[in-house]
Amino acid sequence: MKMAKIDTVVVIGLGVMGKNLALNILDKKFRVIGYDVNQTKRNEISHSQYNSIKELEDLKSYNQNPVAVFLMLPADKISDDYISTVFALLHPESVVIDGGNSHFKDSIRRVQTFAERNYQYLGVGISGGAEGALKGPSMMIGGHKTSYEKLAHIFNEIGASFEEKSCARYVGASGAGHFVKMIHNGIEYAIMQSIAEIYTVLKTSGSFIPLEISEVFQSWQDSHLDSYLLRISAEIIAHKEQNEQGFTLDLIKDQAKHKGTGKWVSQFAFDLGVPINGINAALESRFLSSDKALRSKIDGIYNSEKQILQSNNESRQSLIQWSKELLELNYILSFAQGISLIQKGSIDFNLNVQLTEVLAAWMNGCIIECKFISALLEIYKKQPALEHLLLEDSIAKNVKQLQYNSRKLVALAISNHIPLNVSANNISYFDYLKTLHSSANLIQAQRDFFGQHGFERIDKDGIFHF
Ligand code: 6PG
């Protein structure tokens, strides 16, 4: 007998993300059962299709039919035992979805462990912040396809869409959803930092007031750079608090925090030996920013004579153009690094990630959403096995053009004491990849010289020593 489509969704964890997701689901005409340990949060939603439960055990009273359960809890609050408890309270055909920022290795293990017990579990990376959860997030879904198919009608309704295509996508096997979301966050860090670097150059040049920088950023929205992060940056830069003269940004501490998913990307890339220089530099920029006391001591010694970029009207236009090109180059190289990590990780962990599905999920609703992704989608539709983005013709043509002014801007920034960690690292990443004869022969020689590790030669096979 064919079972009726699941029409009831349980949301466990009604913090900002959980609450907004519940409201989104209600808006799409599904019934929602909400649970949170906090009574106020449980009762915050008022809707004819909404019921809250006081205790997790009360889920039992809904076990006549299968339901979809979204766990919207911080990763450290989700344990295998907790999930087992939830499953035991449900109809056996129910599907539990981890919608938090869990580590993908936990996701792989859980999909497999629970499948052995005939439970259906999906690990779903959800992006788009609080607003995305409410209006339609990007969803990267991983697990057994049959479990996904049971809930596809719900995912398609509640996820964001782009040109009427859903951005809630089944991206691959067990763990693939959280894996892709993790790398999404690495790209997110790199693009955020790239925009911050361009902002700093323009601000330090002395030729732009914040409102002008905001306008410059806005004007780039009609190019390939059209993106969520650039849009919000333009808004943030121009923001003033009520009755305040100055800009809000100037009142915000220059010390960036992080919750850890960006760090997982770097740790993972190190384990796999995949270079992601720009993404790593974005994480390290946050580390560098955090010790303000040390920075101010060092600034006192080395940076007392601050140099400001000098610019006349002509160079003002150049600065805008160079900045735009550098930002475009950073977008390309950030995605290139993230994609190469997805490709390698997918093979090593048997995740069977469908890159075109990932890109389709990123088209709208997520933090790294940008126009450039449509170009990427076309590229990977035509060449799914493309080894590296820099090898593709249209990208190569573009990068060849963008590199000149990008280099000029990075050089200018370095000579003016402005740290452009992501931009400089991205250019080095590109330069290294296009270097036919690298300095690694000397590294090999040094290793052998002091450690007798051996070196290989270009003129004959075998292992040799000094
Ligand atoms: C998203 C964001 C989000 C992110 C948090 C914390 O896609 O909606 O990536 O999930 O994890 O905003 O980010 P930090 O690591 O910067 O704390």
Coordinates of C-alpha atoms and ligand atoms in Angstrom, one line a residue:
M1 CA 0.0 0.0 0.0
K2 CA 1.4 3.4 -0.9
M3 CA 1.8 5.6 2.1
A4 CA 0.4 9.2 2.1
K5 CA 2.9 12.0 1.8
I6 CA 4.3 13.2 5.0
D7 CA 2.5 16.4 6.0
T8 CA 3.7 17.0 9.6
V9 CA 7.0 18.4 10.6
V10 CA 8.5 18.3 14.1
V11 CA 11.0 21.1 14.9
I12 CA 13.2 20.4 17.9
G13 CA 15.1 23.5 19.0
L14 CA 13.2 26.7 18.6
G15 CA 16.1 29.2 18.7
V16 CA 16.2 31.9 16.0
M17 CA 16.9 29.4 13.2
G18 CA 14.5 26.7 14.5
K19 CA 11.7 29.2 15.1
N20 CA 12.1 30.8 11.7
L21 CA 12.2 27.5 9.9
A22 CA 9.0 26.4 11.8
L23 CA 7.3 29.6 10.6
N24 CA 8.5 29.0 7.0
I25 CA 7.1 25.4 7.2
L26 CA 3.8 26.7 8.5
D27 CA 3.6 29.2 5.8
K28 CA 3.9 26.4 3.2
K29 CA 0.8 24.8 4.8
F30 CA 2.4 21.9 6.6
R31 CA 1.5 21.1 10.2
V32 CA 4.3 21.8 12.8
I33 CA 4.9 20.3 16.2
G34 CA 7.5 22.4 18.1
Y35 CA 9.7 21.4 21.0
D36 CA 12.2 23.3 23.0
V37 CA 13.3 22.9 26.6
N38 CA 12.6 26.6 27.0
Q39 CA 8.8 27.1 27.5
T40 CA 8.8 30.7 26.3
K41 CA 10.4 29.6 23.0
R42 CA 7.9 26.8 22.6
N43 CA 5.0 29.2 23.0
E44 CA 6.3 32.0 20.8
I45 CA 4.6 30.6 17.7
S46 CA 0.9 31.1 17.3
H47 CA -0.7 29.5 14.3
S48 CA -3.7 27.2 13.7
Q49 CA -1.5 24.5 12.4
Y50 CA 1.0 24.7 15.3
N51 CA 1.2 22.7 18.4
S52 CA 4.0 22.6 21.0
I53 CA 4.9 19.7 23.2
K54 CA 6.2 20.1 26.8
E55 CA 8.3 17.0 26.9
L56 CA 10.2 15.2 24.2
E57 CA 8.3 12.0 25.2
D58 CA 5.0 13.7 24.1
L59 CA 6.1 13.0 20.5
K60 CA 4.7 9.6 21.2
S61 CA 1.2 10.9 20.8
Y62 CA 2.0 11.7 17.1
N63 CA 3.3 8.3 16.2
Q64 CA 0.3 7.0 14.3
N65 CA 1.8 8.5 11.1
P66 CA 5.3 9.2 9.8
V67 CA 6.7 12.7 10.4
A68 CA 9.7 14.7 9.4
V69 CA 11.8 15.8 12.4
F70 CA 14.2 18.7 12.0
L71 CA 16.8 18.9 14.8
M72 CA 17.6 22.6 14.9
L73 CA 20.1 22.3 17.8
P74 CA 23.7 23.4 18.2
A75 CA 26.0 20.6 17.0
D76 CA 27.2 19.9 20.5
K77 CA 23.6 19.2 21.7
I78 CA 23.0 16.5 19.1
S79 CA 24.3 13.1 20.2
D80 CA 23.7 9.6 18.9
D81 CA 21.8 8.8 22.1
Y82 CA 19.6 11.9 21.7
I83 CA 18.7 10.9 18.1
S84 CA 18.0 7.3 19.2
T85 CA 15.6 8.6 21.8
V86 CA 13.8 10.7 19.2
F87 CA 13.5 7.8 16.7
A88 CA 12.1 5.5 19.4
L89 CA 9.2 7.9 19.9
L90 CA 8.2 8.1 16.2
H91 CA 6.4 6.1 13.6
P92 CA 9.1 3.8 12.0
E93 CA 8.7 5.4 8.6
S94 CA 9.6 8.9 10.0
V95 CA 12.8 10.7 8.9
V96 CA 15.0 12.7 11.2
I97 CA 17.0 15.6 9.8
D98 CA 20.0 17.1 11.4
G99 CA 19.7 20.8 10.2
G100 CA 22.5 22.1 12.5
N101 CA 26.1 22.7 11.6
S102 CA 27.2 19.2 12.5
H103 CA 30.6 17.8 11.4
F104 CA 30.2 15.8 8.3
K105 CA 32.0 12.8 9.8
D106 CA 29.3 12.6 12.5
S107 CA 26.7 12.8 9.7
I108 CA 28.3 9.9 7.8
R109 CA 28.4 7.8 10.9
R110 CA 24.8 8.6 11.9
V111 CA 23.3 7.9 8.5
Q112 CA 25.0 4.5 8.5
T113 CA 24.4 3.6 12.2
F114 CA 20.7 4.5 12.0
A115 CA 20.2 2.8 8.7
E116 CA 21.4 -0.5 10.3
R117 CA 18.6 0.0 12.8
N118 CA 16.1 0.7 10.0
Y119 CA 15.9 4.4 10.9
Q120 CA 16.1 7.1 8.3
Y121 CA 18.4 10.0 8.9
L122 CA 19.5 12.9 6.7
G123 CA 22.3 15.4 7.4
V124 CA 21.3 18.7 5.9
G125 CA 23.5 21.8 5.7
I126 CA 21.2 24.9 5.9
S127 CA 22.5 28.2 4.9
G128 CA 21.0 31.7 4.8
G129 CA 21.0 32.7 8.5
A130 CA 17.8 33.6 10.3
E131 CA 16.2 35.4 7.3
G132 CA 17.0 32.5 5.0
A133 CA 15.4 30.0 7.5
L134 CA 12.2 32.2 7.4
K135 CA 12.0 33.1 3.7
G136 CA 13.7 30.0 2.2
P137 CA 17.2 28.8 2.9
S138 CA 19.6 27.0 0.6
M139 CA 19.6 23.3 1.7
M140 CA 22.4 20.8 1.0
I141 CA 20.9 17.4 1.6
G142 CA 22.9 14.2 2.2
G143 CA 21.9 10.7 3.1
H144 CA 20.0 7.8 1.5
K145 CA 18.2 9.0 -1.5
T146 CA 15.0 7.1 -0.6
S147 CA 14.8 9.1 2.7
Y148 CA 15.2 12.4 0.7
E149 CA 12.6 11.4 -1.8
K150 CA 10.0 10.9 1.0
L151 CA 10.5 14.5 2.0
A152 CA 11.3 16.1 -1.4
H153 CA 7.9 17.8 -1.5
I154 CA 8.7 19.5 1.9
F155 CA 12.2 20.5 1.0
N156 CA 11.1 21.9 -2.4
E157 CA 8.5 24.1 -0.7
I158 CA 10.5 25.4 2.2
G159 CA 13.9 25.9 0.4
A160 CA 14.9 29.0 -1.6
S161 CA 14.4 28.8 -5.4
F162 CA 16.1 30.3 -8.4
E163 CA 14.3 30.7 -11.6
E164 CA 11.6 28.4 -10.3
K165 CA 14.2 25.7 -9.5
S166 CA 14.6 24.6 -5.9
C167 CA 17.8 25.4 -4.0
A168 CA 17.1 22.5 -1.6
R169 CA 19.1 19.9 -3.3
Y170 CA 20.1 16.3 -2.7
V171 CA 23.9 16.7 -3.0
G172 CA 25.1 13.2 -2.2
A173 CA 25.4 10.2 0.1
S174 CA 25.7 10.0 3.9
G175 CA 27.4 13.1 5.2
A176 CA 27.5 14.9 1.9
G177 CA 25.1 17.6 3.0
H178 CA 27.2 18.7 6.0
F179 CA 30.4 18.2 4.1
V180 CA 29.3 20.6 1.4
K181 CA 28.0 23.1 4.0
M182 CA 31.4 23.0 5.7
I183 CA 33.1 23.9 2.5
H184 CA 30.4 26.5 1.8
N185 CA 31.6 28.2 5.0
G186 CA 35.2 28.1 4.0
I187 CA 34.3 30.0 0.8
E188 CA 32.1 32.2 2.9
Y189 CA 35.1 33.2 5.1
A190 CA 37.3 33.9 2.1
I191 CA 34.7 36.1 0.3
M192 CA 33.9 38.0 3.5
Q193 CA 37.6 38.7 4.1
S194 CA 38.1 39.6 0.4
I195 CA 35.4 42.2 0.6
A196 CA 36.8 43.5 3.9
E197 CA 40.3 43.8 2.3
I198 CA 38.9 45.8 -0.6
Y199 CA 37.0 48.0 1.8
T200 CA 40.2 48.6 3.8
V201 CA 42.2 49.6 0.7
L202 CA 39.5 52.1 -0.4
K203 CA 39.1 53.5 3.1
T204 CA 42.8 53.8 3.7
S205 CA 43.4 55.5 0.4
G206 CA 41.9 58.6 1.9
S207 CA 39.9 59.3 -1.3
F208 CA 36.6 57.7 -0.4
I209 CA 34.2 58.4 2.4
P210 CA 32.2 55.3 3.6
L211 CA 29.1 56.3 1.7
E212 CA 31.1 56.4 -1.5
I213 CA 32.6 52.9 -0.8
S214 CA 29.0 51.7 -0.2
E215 CA 28.0 53.2 -3.6
V216 CA 31.0 51.6 -5.3
F217 CA 30.0 48.2 -3.9
Q218 CA 26.4 48.7 -4.9
S219 CA 27.4 49.7 -8.4
W220 CA 29.2 46.3 -8.8
Q221 CA 25.9 44.5 -8.3
D222 CA 25.3 44.8 -12.0
S223 CA 28.4 42.7 -12.8
H224 CA 29.5 39.1 -12.1
L225 CA 30.1 40.3 -8.5
D226 CA 26.4 40.6 -7.8
S227 CA 26.2 38.7 -4.5
Y228 CA 24.5 38.6 -1.1
L229 CA 27.7 39.3 0.8
L230 CA 28.6 42.4 -1.3
R231 CA 25.0 43.6 -1.0
I232 CA 25.0 43.4 2.8
S233 CA 28.5 44.9 3.0
A234 CA 27.3 48.0 1.0
E235 CA 24.4 48.3 3.4
I236 CA 26.6 47.8 6.5
I237 CA 29.2 50.3 5.4
A238 CA 26.5 53.0 5.0
H239 CA 24.7 52.3 8.2
K240 CA 24.3 54.9 10.9
E241 CA 22.5 54.4 14.2
Q242 CA 19.5 56.6 14.9
N243 CA 20.6 60.1 16.1
E244 CA 24.3 59.2 15.5
Q245 CA 26.6 61.2 13.3
G246 CA 29.2 58.5 12.7
F247 CA 29.0 55.2 11.0
T248 CA 28.1 52.1 12.9
L249 CA 31.0 50.2 11.4
D250 CA 33.5 52.5 13.1
L251 CA 32.0 51.6 16.5
I252 CA 32.4 47.8 16.0
K253 CA 35.4 46.1 17.4
D254 CA 37.9 44.9 14.8
Q255 CA 38.1 41.4 16.3
A256 CA 36.3 38.7 14.4
K257 CA 35.0 35.5 16.1
H258 CA 34.1 32.2 14.5
K259 CA 32.0 29.2 15.5
G260 CA 34.4 26.6 14.1
T261 CA 33.0 25.3 10.7
G262 CA 35.6 27.5 8.9
K263 CA 38.3 25.9 11.0
W264 CA 37.1 22.4 10.0
V265 CA 37.6 23.3 6.4
S266 CA 41.3 24.1 6.9
Q267 CA 41.8 21.1 9.2
F268 CA 40.2 18.9 6.6
A269 CA 42.2 20.4 3.7
F270 CA 45.4 19.8 5.6
D271 CA 44.5 16.2 6.2
L272 CA 43.8 15.7 2.5
G273 CA 46.8 17.8 1.3
V274 CA 44.6 20.1 -0.7
P275 CA 45.9 23.6 -1.0
I276 CA 43.3 26.3 -0.2
N277 CA 45.6 29.2 0.5
G278 CA 43.0 32.0 0.4
I279 CA 40.4 30.1 2.5
N280 CA 43.1 29.4 5.1
A281 CA 44.2 33.0 5.1
A282 CA 40.7 34.1 5.8
L283 CA 40.6 32.0 8.9
E284 CA 44.0 33.2 10.0
S285 CA 42.9 36.8 9.5
R286 CA 40.2 36.2 12.1
F287 CA 42.9 34.7 14.4
L288 CA 45.2 37.7 13.7
S289 CA 42.3 40.1 14.4
S290 CA 41.5 38.6 17.8
D291 CA 44.5 39.7 19.9
K292 CA 44.0 43.4 19.8
A293 CA 46.4 44.0 22.8
L294 CA 49.3 42.4 21.0
R295 CA 48.4 44.2 17.8
S296 CA 48.5 47.5 19.5
K297 CA 51.9 46.8 21.1
I298 CA 53.4 45.9 17.8
D299 CA 51.7 48.8 16.0
G300 CA 53.3 51.1 18.6
I301 CA 56.8 49.9 17.5
Y302 CA 56.5 49.4 13.8
N303 CA 53.6 51.4 12.4
S304 CA 53.9 54.8 14.0
E305 CA 54.3 56.5 10.7
K306 CA 51.1 55.3 9.0
Q307 CA 51.2 55.7 5.3
I308 CA 48.0 56.5 3.5
L309 CA 47.7 55.7 -0.2
Q310 CA 47.9 59.0 -2.0
S311 CA 45.4 59.3 -4.8
N312 CA 44.4 62.0 -7.3
N313 CA 41.2 61.9 -9.3
E314 CA 42.7 59.6 -11.9
S315 CA 44.0 57.1 -9.5
R316 CA 40.6 57.2 -7.7
Q317 CA 39.1 55.6 -10.8
S318 CA 42.0 53.2 -11.1
L319 CA 41.5 52.2 -7.5
I320 CA 37.9 51.4 -8.1
Q321 CA 38.7 49.4 -11.2
W322 CA 41.6 47.5 -9.6
S323 CA 39.5 46.7 -6.6
K324 CA 36.7 45.4 -8.7
E325 CA 39.1 43.2 -10.6
L326 CA 40.8 41.9 -7.5
L327 CA 37.5 41.1 -5.9
E328 CA 36.4 39.2 -9.0
L329 CA 39.7 37.3 -9.0
N330 CA 39.2 36.5 -5.3
Y331 CA 35.7 35.1 -6.0
I332 CA 37.0 32.9 -8.8
L333 CA 39.9 31.6 -6.7
S334 CA 37.8 31.1 -3.6
F335 CA 35.4 28.9 -5.5
A336 CA 38.2 27.2 -7.3
Q337 CA 39.7 26.2 -4.0
G338 CA 36.4 25.2 -2.4
I339 CA 35.4 23.1 -5.4
S340 CA 38.8 21.3 -5.6
L341 CA 38.3 20.4 -1.9
I342 CA 34.8 19.1 -2.6
Q343 CA 36.1 17.0 -5.5
K344 CA 38.9 15.4 -3.5
G345 CA 36.9 14.9 -0.3
S346 CA 34.0 13.4 -2.1
I347 CA 36.3 10.7 -3.6
D348 CA 38.2 10.0 -0.4
F349 CA 35.0 9.7 1.7
N350 CA 32.8 8.1 -1.0
L351 CA 30.3 10.9 -0.7
N352 CA 29.4 10.9 -4.4
V353 CA 28.8 14.6 -4.3
Q354 CA 27.0 15.9 -7.4
L355 CA 28.8 19.2 -8.0
T356 CA 26.1 20.6 -10.3
E357 CA 23.5 19.9 -7.5
V358 CA 25.7 21.7 -5.0
L359 CA 26.0 24.7 -7.3
A360 CA 22.2 24.7 -7.9
A361 CA 21.7 24.7 -4.1
W362 CA 24.0 27.7 -3.9
M363 CA 22.2 29.7 -6.5
N364 CA 19.9 31.4 -4.0
G365 CA 19.3 31.5 -0.2
C366 CA 22.8 30.9 1.0
I367 CA 25.4 33.3 2.2
I368 CA 27.8 32.8 -0.7
E369 CA 25.0 33.2 -3.3
C370 CA 26.3 35.2 -6.3
K371 CA 25.8 35.6 -10.0
F372 CA 29.2 33.9 -10.7
I373 CA 27.6 30.6 -9.6
S374 CA 25.4 30.5 -12.7
A375 CA 28.6 30.6 -14.8
L376 CA 30.1 27.8 -12.6
L377 CA 27.0 25.8 -13.1
E378 CA 27.2 26.0 -16.8
I379 CA 30.9 25.1 -16.8
Y380 CA 30.3 21.9 -14.6
K381 CA 27.2 20.9 -16.5
K382 CA 29.4 20.8 -19.7
Q383 CA 32.5 19.4 -18.0
P384 CA 31.5 17.4 -14.9
A385 CA 35.0 15.9 -14.6
L386 CA 36.9 19.2 -15.0
E387 CA 40.1 18.7 -13.0
H388 CA 40.5 22.3 -11.8
L389 CA 38.5 25.5 -12.5
L390 CA 41.6 27.3 -13.7
L391 CA 41.8 24.9 -16.6
E392 CA 38.5 26.0 -18.1
D393 CA 38.7 28.3 -21.2
S394 CA 36.3 31.1 -20.1
I395 CA 37.8 31.2 -16.6
A396 CA 41.3 31.2 -18.0
K397 CA 40.5 34.1 -20.3
N398 CA 39.0 36.0 -17.4
V399 CA 41.8 35.3 -14.9
K400 CA 44.4 36.3 -17.5
Q401 CA 42.8 39.7 -17.8
L402 CA 42.0 40.2 -14.1
Q403 CA 45.5 39.3 -12.8
Y404 CA 47.3 42.5 -13.9
N405 CA 45.3 45.1 -12.0
S406 CA 44.8 42.7 -9.1
R407 CA 48.6 42.4 -8.8
K408 CA 49.0 46.2 -8.9
L409 CA 46.5 46.6 -6.1
V410 CA 48.0 44.0 -3.9
A411 CA 51.5 45.4 -4.4
L412 CA 50.2 48.9 -3.7
A413 CA 48.6 47.6 -0.5
I414 CA 51.7 45.8 0.7
S415 CA 53.8 48.9 0.1
N416 CA 51.3 50.9 2.2
H417 CA 51.3 48.5 5.1
I418 CA 47.8 47.2 4.4
P419 CA 47.4 43.4 5.1
L420 CA 45.6 41.7 2.2
N421 CA 45.9 38.2 3.5
V422 CA 43.3 36.5 1.3
S423 CA 44.1 38.5 -1.9
A424 CA 47.9 38.0 -1.6
N425 CA 47.5 34.3 -0.8
N426 CA 45.1 33.8 -3.7
I427 CA 47.5 35.4 -6.1
S428 CA 50.3 33.2 -4.7
Y429 CA 48.1 30.1 -5.1
F430 CA 47.5 31.0 -8.7
D431 CA 51.2 31.8 -9.3
Y432 CA 52.3 28.5 -7.8
L433 CA 49.8 26.5 -9.9
K434 CA 51.1 28.1 -13.1
T435 CA 54.7 27.6 -12.1
L436 CA 56.4 25.0 -14.3
H437 CA 59.6 24.9 -12.4
S438 CA 58.9 25.4 -8.7
S439 CA 61.4 25.8 -5.8
A440 CA 60.4 22.4 -4.5
N441 CA 63.6 20.9 -6.0
L442 CA 65.5 22.8 -3.3
I443 CA 63.1 21.6 -0.6
Q444 CA 63.6 18.0 -1.7
A445 CA 67.4 18.5 -1.7
Q446 CA 67.4 20.0 1.8
R447 CA 65.3 17.2 3.1
D448 CA 67.7 14.7 1.8
F449 CA 70.7 16.7 2.9
F450 CA 69.8 16.8 6.6
G451 CA 67.5 13.8 6.8
Q452 CA 68.6 11.4 4.1
H453 CA 64.9 11.2 2.9
G454 CA 66.1 10.8 -0.7
F455 CA 65.2 12.8 -3.8
E456 CA 63.9 12.0 -7.3
R457 CA 65.7 13.3 -10.4
I458 CA 64.3 14.5 -13.7
D459 CA 67.0 12.7 -15.8
K460 CA 66.7 9.2 -14.4
D461 CA 64.3 7.1 -12.3
G462 CA 65.0 6.0 -8.7
I463 CA 65.7 7.6 -5.3
F464 CA 69.0 9.4 -4.8
H465 CA 71.0 10.9 -2.0
F466 CA 73.6 13.6 -1.6
Ligands
6PG1 C1 25.2 30.2 6.8 C2 26.3 30.5 7.8 C3 26.1 30.0 9.1 C4 27.4 30.2 10.0 C5 27.2 31.0 11.2 C6 28.5 31.0 12.0 O1 25.4 29.6 5.8 O2 24.0 30.6 7.1 O3 27.5 29.9 7.2 O4 25.7 28.7 9.1 O5 27.9 29.0 10.3 O6 26.8 32.2 10.8 O7 29.6 31.5 11.3 P1 31.0 31.7 12.0 O8 31.8 30.5 11.7 O9 31.5 32.9 11.3 O10 30.8 31.9 13.4

